[in-house]
Short mmCIF file of C-alpha atoms in Angstrom, two decimals:
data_model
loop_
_atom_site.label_atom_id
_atom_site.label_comp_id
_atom_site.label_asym_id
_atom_site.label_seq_id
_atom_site.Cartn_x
_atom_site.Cartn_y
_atom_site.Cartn_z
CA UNK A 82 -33.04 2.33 -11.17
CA UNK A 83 -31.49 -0.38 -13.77
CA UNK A 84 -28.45 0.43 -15.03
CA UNK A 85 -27.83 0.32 -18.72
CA UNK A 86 -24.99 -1.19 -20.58
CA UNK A 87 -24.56 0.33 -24.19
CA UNK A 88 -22.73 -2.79 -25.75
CA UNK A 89 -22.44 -5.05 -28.60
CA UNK A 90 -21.62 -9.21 -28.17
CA UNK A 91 -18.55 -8.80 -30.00
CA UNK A 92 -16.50 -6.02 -27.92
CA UNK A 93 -14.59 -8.32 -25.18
CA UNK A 94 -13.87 -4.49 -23.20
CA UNK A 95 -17.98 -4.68 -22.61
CA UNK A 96 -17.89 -8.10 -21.47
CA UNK A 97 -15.66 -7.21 -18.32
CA UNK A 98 -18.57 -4.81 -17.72
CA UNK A 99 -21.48 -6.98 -18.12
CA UNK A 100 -19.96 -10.12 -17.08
CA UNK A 101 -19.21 -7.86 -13.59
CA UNK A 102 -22.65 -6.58 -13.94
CA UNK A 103 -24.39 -10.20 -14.43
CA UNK A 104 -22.19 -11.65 -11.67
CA UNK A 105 -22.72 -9.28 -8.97
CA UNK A 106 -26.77 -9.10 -9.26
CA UNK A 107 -26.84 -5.71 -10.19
CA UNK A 108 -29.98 -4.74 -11.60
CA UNK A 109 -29.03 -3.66 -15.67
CA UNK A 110 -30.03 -3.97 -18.89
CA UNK A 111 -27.65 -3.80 -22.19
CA UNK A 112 -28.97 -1.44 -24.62
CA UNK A 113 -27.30 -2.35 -27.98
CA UNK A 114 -24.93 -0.55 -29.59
CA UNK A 115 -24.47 -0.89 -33.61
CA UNK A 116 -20.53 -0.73 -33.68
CA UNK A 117 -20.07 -2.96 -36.92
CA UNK A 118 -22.78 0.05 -38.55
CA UNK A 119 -20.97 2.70 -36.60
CA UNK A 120 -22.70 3.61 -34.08
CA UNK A 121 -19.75 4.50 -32.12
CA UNK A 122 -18.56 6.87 -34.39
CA UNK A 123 -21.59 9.51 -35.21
CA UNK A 124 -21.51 13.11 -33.63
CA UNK A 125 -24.25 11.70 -31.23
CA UNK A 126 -21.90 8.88 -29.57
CA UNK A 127 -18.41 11.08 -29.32
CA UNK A 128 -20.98 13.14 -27.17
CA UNK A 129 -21.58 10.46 -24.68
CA UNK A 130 -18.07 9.40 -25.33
CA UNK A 131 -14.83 11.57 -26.73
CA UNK A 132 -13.08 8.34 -26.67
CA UNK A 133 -15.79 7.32 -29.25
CA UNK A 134 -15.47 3.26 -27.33
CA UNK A 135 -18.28 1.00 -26.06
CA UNK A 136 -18.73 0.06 -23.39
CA UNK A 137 -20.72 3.28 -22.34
CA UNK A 138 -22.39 2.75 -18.58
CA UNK A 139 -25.46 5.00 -17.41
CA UNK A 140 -27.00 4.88 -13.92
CA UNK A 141 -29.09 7.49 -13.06
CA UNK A 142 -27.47 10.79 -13.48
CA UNK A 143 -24.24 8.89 -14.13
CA UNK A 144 -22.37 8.06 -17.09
CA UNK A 145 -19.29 5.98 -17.16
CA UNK A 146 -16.61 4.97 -19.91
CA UNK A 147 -14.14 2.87 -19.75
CA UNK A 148 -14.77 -0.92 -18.84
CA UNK A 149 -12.45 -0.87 -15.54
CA UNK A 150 -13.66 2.59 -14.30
CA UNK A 151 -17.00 0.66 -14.48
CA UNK A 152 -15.66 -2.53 -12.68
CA UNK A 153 -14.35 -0.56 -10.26
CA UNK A 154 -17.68 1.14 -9.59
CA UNK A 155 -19.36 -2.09 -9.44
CA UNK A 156 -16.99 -3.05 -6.46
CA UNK A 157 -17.51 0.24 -4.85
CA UNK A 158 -21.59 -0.42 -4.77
CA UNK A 159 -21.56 -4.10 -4.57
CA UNK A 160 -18.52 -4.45 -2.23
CA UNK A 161 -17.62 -7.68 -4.78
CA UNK A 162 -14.57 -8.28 -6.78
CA UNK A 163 -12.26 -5.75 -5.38
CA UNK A 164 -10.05 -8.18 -3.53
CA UNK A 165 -10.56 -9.23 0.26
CA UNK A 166 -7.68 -6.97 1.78
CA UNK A 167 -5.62 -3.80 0.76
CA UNK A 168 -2.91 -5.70 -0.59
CA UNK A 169 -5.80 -7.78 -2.91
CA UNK A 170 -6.69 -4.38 -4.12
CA UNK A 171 -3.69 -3.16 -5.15
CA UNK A 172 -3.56 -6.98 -6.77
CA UNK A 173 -6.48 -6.70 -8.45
CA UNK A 174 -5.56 -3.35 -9.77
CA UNK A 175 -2.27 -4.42 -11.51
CA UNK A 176 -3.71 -7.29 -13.83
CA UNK A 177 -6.36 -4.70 -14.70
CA UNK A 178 -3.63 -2.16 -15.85
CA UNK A 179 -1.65 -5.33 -17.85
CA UNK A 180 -4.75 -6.31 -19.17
CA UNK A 181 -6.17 -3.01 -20.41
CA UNK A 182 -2.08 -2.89 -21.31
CA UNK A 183 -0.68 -6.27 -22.88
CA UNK A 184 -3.95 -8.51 -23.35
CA UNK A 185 -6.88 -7.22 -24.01
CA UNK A 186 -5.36 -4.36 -26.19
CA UNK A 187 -4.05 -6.90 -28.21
CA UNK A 188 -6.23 -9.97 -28.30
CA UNK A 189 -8.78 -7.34 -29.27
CA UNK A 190 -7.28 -5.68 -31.95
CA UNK A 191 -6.41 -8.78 -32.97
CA UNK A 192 -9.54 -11.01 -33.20
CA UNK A 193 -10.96 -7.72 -35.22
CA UNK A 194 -7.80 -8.23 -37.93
CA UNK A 195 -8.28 -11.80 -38.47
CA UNK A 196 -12.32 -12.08 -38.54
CA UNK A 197 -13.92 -8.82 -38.91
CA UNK A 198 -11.94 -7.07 -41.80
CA UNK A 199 -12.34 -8.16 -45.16
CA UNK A 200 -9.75 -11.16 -46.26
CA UNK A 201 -8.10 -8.51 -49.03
CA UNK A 202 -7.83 -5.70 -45.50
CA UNK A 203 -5.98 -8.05 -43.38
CA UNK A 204 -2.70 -7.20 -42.77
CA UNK A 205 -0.09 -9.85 -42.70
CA UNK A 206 2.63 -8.75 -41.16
CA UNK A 207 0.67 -6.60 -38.31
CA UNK A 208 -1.44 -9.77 -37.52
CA UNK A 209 1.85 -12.10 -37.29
CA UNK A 210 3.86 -9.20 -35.19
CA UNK A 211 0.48 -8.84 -32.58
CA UNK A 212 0.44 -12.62 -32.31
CA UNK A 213 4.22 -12.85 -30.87
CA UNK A 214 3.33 -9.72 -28.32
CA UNK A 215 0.51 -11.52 -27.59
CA UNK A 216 2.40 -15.28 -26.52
CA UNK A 217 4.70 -13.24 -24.27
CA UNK A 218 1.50 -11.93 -22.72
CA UNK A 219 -0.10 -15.74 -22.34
CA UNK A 220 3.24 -17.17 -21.13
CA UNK A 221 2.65 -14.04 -18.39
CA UNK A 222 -0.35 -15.24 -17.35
CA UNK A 223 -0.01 -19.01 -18.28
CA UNK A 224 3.24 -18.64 -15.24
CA UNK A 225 1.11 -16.38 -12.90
CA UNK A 226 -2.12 -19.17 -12.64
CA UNK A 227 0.36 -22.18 -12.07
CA UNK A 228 -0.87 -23.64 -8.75
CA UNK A 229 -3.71 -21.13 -8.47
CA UNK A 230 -7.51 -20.92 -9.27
CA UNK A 231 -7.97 -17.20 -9.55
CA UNK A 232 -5.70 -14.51 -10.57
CA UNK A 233 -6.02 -13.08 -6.90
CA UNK A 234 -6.93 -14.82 -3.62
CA UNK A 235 -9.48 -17.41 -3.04
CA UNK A 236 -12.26 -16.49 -5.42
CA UNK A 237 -13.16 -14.29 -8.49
CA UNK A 238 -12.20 -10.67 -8.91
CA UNK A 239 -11.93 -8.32 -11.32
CA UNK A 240 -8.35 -9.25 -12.33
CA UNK A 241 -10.31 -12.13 -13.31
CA UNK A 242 -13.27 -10.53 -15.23
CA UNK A 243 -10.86 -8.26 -17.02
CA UNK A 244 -8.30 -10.34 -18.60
CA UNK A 245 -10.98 -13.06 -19.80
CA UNK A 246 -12.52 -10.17 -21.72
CA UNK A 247 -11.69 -11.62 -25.16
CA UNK A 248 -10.54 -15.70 -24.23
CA UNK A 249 -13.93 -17.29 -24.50
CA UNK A 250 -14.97 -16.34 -28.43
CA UNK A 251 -14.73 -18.54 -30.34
CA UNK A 252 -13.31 -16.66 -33.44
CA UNK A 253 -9.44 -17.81 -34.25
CA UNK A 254 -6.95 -15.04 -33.18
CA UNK A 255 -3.65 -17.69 -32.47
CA UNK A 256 -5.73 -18.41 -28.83
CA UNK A 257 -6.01 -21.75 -28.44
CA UNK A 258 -6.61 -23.06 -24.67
CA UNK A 259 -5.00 -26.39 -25.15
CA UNK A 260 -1.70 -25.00 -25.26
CA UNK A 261 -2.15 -22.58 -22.24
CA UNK A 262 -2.82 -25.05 -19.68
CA UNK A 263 -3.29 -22.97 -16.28
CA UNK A 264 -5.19 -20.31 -18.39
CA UNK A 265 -7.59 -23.15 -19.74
CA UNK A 266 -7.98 -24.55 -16.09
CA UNK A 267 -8.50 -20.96 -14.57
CA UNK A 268 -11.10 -20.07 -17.64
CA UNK A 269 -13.08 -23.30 -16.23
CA UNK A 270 -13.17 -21.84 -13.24
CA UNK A 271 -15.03 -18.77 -14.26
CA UNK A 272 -17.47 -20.69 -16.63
CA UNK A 273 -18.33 -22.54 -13.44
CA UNK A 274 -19.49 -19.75 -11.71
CA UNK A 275 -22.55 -19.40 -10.99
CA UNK A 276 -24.99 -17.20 -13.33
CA UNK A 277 -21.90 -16.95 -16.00
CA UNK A 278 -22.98 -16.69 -19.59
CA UNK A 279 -20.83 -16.58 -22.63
CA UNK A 280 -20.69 -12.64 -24.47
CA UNK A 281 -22.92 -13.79 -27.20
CA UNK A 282 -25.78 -14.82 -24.50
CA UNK A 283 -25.18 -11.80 -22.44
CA UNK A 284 -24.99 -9.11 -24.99
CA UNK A 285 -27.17 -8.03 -28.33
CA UNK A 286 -25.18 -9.04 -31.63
CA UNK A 287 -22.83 -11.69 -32.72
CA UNK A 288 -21.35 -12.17 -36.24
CA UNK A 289 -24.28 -14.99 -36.57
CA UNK A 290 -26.90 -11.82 -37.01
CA UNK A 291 -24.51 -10.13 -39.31
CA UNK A 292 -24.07 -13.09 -41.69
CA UNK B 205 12.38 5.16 4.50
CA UNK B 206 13.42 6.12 0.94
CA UNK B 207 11.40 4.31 -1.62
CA UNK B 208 12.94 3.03 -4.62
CA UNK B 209 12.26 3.15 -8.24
CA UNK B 210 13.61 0.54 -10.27
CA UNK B 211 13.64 2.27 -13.66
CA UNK B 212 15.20 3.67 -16.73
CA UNK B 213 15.47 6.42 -18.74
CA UNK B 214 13.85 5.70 -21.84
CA UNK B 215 10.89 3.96 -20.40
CA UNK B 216 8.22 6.07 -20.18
CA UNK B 217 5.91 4.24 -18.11
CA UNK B 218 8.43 4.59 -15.23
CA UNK B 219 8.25 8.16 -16.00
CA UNK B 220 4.97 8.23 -15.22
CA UNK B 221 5.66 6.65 -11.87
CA UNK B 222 9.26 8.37 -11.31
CA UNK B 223 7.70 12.05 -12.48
CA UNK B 224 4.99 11.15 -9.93
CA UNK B 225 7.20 10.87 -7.00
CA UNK B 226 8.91 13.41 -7.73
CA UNK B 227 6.34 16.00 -7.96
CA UNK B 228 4.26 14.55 -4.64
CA UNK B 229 7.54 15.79 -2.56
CA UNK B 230 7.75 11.76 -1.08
CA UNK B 231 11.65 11.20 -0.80
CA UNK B 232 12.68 8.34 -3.82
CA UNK B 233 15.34 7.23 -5.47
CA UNK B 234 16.21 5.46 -8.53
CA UNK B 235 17.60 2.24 -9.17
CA UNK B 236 19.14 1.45 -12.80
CA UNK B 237 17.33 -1.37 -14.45
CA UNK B 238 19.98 -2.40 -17.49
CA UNK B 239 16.34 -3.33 -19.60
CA UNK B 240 18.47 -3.09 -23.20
CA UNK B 241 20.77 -5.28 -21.88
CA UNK B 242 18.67 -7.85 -20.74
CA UNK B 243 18.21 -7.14 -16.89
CA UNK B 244 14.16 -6.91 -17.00
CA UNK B 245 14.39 -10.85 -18.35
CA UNK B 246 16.38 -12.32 -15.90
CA UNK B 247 15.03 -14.99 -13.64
CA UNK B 248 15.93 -12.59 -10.67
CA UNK B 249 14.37 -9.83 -12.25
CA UNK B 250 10.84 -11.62 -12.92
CA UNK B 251 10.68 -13.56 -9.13
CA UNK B 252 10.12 -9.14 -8.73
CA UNK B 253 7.80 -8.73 -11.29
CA UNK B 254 6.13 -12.19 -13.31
CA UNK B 255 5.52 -9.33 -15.90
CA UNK B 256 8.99 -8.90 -17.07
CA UNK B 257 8.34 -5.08 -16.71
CA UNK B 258 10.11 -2.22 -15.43
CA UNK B 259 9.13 -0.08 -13.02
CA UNK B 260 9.15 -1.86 -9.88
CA UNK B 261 8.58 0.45 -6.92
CA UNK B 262 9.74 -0.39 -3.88
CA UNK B 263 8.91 1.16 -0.35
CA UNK B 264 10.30 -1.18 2.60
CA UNK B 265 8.45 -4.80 2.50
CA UNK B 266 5.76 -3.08 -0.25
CA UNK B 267 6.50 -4.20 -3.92
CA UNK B 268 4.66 -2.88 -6.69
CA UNK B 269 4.41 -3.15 -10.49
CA UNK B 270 2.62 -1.40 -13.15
CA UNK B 271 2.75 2.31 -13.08
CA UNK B 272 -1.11 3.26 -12.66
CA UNK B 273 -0.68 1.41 -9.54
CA UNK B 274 2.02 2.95 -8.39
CA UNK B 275 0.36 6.14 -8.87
CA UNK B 276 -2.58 5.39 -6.34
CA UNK B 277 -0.35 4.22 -4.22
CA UNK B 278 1.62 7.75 -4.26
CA UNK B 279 -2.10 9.70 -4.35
CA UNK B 280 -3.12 7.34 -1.38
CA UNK B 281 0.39 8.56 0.46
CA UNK B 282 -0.19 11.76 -0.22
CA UNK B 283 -3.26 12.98 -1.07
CA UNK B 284 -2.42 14.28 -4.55
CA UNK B 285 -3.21 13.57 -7.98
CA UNK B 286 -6.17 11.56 -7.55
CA UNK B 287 -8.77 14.20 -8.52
CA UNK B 288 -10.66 17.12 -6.26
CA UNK B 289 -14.27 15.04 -6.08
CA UNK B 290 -15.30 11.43 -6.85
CA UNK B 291 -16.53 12.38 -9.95
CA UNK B 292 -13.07 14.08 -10.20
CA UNK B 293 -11.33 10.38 -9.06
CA UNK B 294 -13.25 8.20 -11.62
CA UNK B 295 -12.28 10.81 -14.51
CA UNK B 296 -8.84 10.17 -13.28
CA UNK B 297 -8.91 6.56 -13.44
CA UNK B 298 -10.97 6.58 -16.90
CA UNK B 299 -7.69 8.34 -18.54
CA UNK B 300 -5.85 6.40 -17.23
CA UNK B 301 -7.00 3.15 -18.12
CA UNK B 302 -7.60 5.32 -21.37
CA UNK B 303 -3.43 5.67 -21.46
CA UNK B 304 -2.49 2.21 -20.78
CA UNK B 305 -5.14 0.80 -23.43
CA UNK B 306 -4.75 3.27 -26.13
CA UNK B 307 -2.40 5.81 -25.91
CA UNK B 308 1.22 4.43 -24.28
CA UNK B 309 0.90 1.04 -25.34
CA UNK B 310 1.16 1.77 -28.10
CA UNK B 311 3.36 5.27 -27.89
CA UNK B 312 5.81 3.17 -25.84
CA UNK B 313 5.96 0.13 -28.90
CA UNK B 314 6.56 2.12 -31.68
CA UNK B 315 9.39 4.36 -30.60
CA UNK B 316 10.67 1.01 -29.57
CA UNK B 317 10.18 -0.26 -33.08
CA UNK B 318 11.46 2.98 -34.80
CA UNK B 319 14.27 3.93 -32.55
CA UNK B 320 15.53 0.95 -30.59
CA UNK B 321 15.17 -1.77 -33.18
CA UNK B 322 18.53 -2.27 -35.62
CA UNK B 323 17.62 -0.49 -38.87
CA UNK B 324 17.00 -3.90 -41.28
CA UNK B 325 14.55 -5.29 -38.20
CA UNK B 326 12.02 -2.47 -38.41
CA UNK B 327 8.45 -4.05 -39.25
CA UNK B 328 7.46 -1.07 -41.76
CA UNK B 329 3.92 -2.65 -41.74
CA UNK B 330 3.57 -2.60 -37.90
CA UNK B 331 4.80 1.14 -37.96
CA UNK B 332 2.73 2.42 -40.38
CA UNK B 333 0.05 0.98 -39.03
CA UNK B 334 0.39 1.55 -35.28
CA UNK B 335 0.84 5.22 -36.53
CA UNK B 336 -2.40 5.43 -37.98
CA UNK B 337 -3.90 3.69 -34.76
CA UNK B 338 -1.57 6.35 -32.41
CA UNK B 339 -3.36 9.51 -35.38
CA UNK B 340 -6.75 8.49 -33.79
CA UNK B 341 -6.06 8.40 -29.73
CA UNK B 342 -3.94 11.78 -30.59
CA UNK B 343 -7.02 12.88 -32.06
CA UNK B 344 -8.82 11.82 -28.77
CA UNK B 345 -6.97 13.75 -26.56
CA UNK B 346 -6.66 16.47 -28.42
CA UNK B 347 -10.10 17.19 -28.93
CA UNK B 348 -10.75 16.44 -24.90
CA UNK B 349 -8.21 18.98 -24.37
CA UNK B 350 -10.06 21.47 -26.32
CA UNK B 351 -10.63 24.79 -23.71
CA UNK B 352 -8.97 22.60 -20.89
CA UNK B 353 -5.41 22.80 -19.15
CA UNK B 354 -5.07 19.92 -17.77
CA UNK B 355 -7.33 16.34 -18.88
CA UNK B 356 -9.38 16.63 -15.49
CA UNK B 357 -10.12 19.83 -13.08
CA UNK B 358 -8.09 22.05 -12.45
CA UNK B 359 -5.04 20.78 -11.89
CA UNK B 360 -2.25 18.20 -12.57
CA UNK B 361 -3.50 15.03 -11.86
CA UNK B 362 -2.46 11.00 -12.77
CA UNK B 363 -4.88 11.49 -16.16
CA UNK B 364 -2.04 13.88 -17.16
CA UNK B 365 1.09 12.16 -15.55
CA UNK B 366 -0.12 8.71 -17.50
CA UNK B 367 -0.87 10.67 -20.31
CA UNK B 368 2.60 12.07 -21.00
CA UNK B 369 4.74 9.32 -20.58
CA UNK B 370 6.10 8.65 -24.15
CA UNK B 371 5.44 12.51 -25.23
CA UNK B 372 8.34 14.41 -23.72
CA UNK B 373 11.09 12.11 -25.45
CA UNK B 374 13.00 13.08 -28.54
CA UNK B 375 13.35 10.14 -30.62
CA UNK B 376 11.05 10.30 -34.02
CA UNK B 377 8.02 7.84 -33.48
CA UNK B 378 5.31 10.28 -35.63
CA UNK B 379 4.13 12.44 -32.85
CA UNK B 380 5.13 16.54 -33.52
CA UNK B 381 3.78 18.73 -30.64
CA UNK B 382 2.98 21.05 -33.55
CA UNK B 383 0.38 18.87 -35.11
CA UNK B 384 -1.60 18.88 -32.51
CA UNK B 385 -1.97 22.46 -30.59
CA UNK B 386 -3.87 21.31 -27.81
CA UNK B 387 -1.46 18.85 -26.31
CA UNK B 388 1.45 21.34 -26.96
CA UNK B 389 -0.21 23.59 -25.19
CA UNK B 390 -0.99 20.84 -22.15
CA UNK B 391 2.62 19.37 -22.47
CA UNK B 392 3.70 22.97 -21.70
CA UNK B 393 1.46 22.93 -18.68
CA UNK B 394 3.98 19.83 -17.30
CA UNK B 395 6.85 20.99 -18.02
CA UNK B 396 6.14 24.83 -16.26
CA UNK B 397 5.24 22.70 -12.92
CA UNK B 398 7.94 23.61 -10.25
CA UNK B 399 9.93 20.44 -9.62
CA UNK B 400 9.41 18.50 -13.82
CA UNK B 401 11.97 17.68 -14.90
CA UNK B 402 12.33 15.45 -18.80
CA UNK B 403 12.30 11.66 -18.31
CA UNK B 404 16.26 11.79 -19.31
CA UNK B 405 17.11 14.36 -16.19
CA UNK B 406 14.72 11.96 -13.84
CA UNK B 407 15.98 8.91 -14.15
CA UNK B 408 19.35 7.20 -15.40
CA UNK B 409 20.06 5.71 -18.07
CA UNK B 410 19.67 7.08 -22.10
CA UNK B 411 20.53 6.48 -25.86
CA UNK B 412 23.11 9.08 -25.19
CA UNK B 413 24.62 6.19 -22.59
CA UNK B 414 24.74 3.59 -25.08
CA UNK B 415 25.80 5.96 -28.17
#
């Protein structure tokens, strides 16, 4: 049974899914989800999802929301990117809860702000407040990957897969790699991996087929 | 051995961690973390956690950070919390990811912003605008909460513990348990299990210290 992936290329939270999805050889397909033409907010989608968020995972009889739940279920069928021992897992675990937390709520939000509302809609003074959270939560991570290649252990998890969710688009949001050395080292690393494609290969929709 | 909590009062994600202790029956204690005056940034402080965060649990050579992890570790101890079936256990986890993406993030900012904050420092931008963000996950959970008592099974579970951190305080941050019936009615729920107590009676420290 292939397991589908309602998504869209912009939503970084759906790229920790596929990305885990792709990586692990899963068998799924993404089935494309119109979020910029809301989609995500008819009757029909707070049905398959209160929270009213892609990513929305279906296997079978199963339906799963939120993009760690489904990370984690990818680890429990795949045995991958859980962490190696008990202490890994509880690891692994914690940078998903700061990411979901400090990062990815932010850089998110964020990137949306500065690219995806119109130029009159952007608010100043939200963007510039976000972007100081949001260097505390770099300098985190920046310290963290000093001296190491992967958030936990010896090899990609899904600390990994969930706090790159938003670092490789290439829309300005104040992230710039150059000045976040270990986190620009440690995102080379996961490019390198094997079968890793950027979210605008993996997923239906960029801003390119909405311009 | 007793485990410790390094905590304080007015942070509600050690609530979630100290209120789940505390109603699991292990035997804790709490340890004062000084975070308003600057303890949580100290170089001693972040060797404990690189996140600059409180709470810190401690139980003998284990150290761990981030609440949500801190409440599988308890439900791993113990056996509670965690949900009745694996269905049960990924609903769990889904609100609570939910909680640390949506819901106390950003809870946890703005009373900061609106209560902690000298008066002329308040961003009223940020505010208004993280309350209209806060107006939708309220929204969320209330509607989940429709016909339920508690946000999974039967019973009081970490979806609920995560859930509540930041809604039991008294400082003004644009959340009335009156606006929205069905979390009254579920924040009720916590507070009639034997053994809650408010975040102020659990752990030390309080505006009323520093008045």
């Amino acid at each position: 049974m292939t397991i589908k992936l309602y998504c869209f290329g912009e939503s970084g939270n759906a790229y920790k899914a596929a990305l885990a999805l792709e990586l692990s050889g899963l068998d799924w397909e993404p089935e494309f989800v119109d979020f910029f033409g809301g989609a995500a907010r008819t009757p029909e989608f707070r049905e398959l999802n209160v929270m009213g968020e892609a990513p929305v995972l279906v296997d079978g009889d199963l339906t799963l929301t939120q993009s760690g739940v489904m990370q984690m279920y990818i680890t429990e069928k795949t045995g991958k990117f859980g962490g190696a021992t008990k202490a890994e897992e509880r690891e692994v675990m914690r940078w998903m809860f700061w990411d979901n937390h400090k990062l990815s709520s932010q850089t998110g939000m964020l990137r949306f702000l500065m690219n995806f509302l119109p130029e009159d809609k952007r608010p100043a003074e939200v963007i510039a407040f976000t972007q100081g959270r949001l260097k505390a939560a770099y300098t985190t991570l920046n310290t963290h990957l000093e001296g190491r290649d992967w958030i936990v252990g010896d090899g990609l998890t899904n600390a990994d897969l969930s706090c790159c969710g938003y670092l490789f688009y290439p829309e300005p949001f104040g992230f710039e790699r150059k000045d976040w050395p270990n986190i620009d080292r440690w995102l080379g690393n996961i490019e390198h991996t094997p079968g890793w494609k950027h979210p605008y290969d993996l997923m239906p929709g960029s801003p390119a087929d909405r311009a």
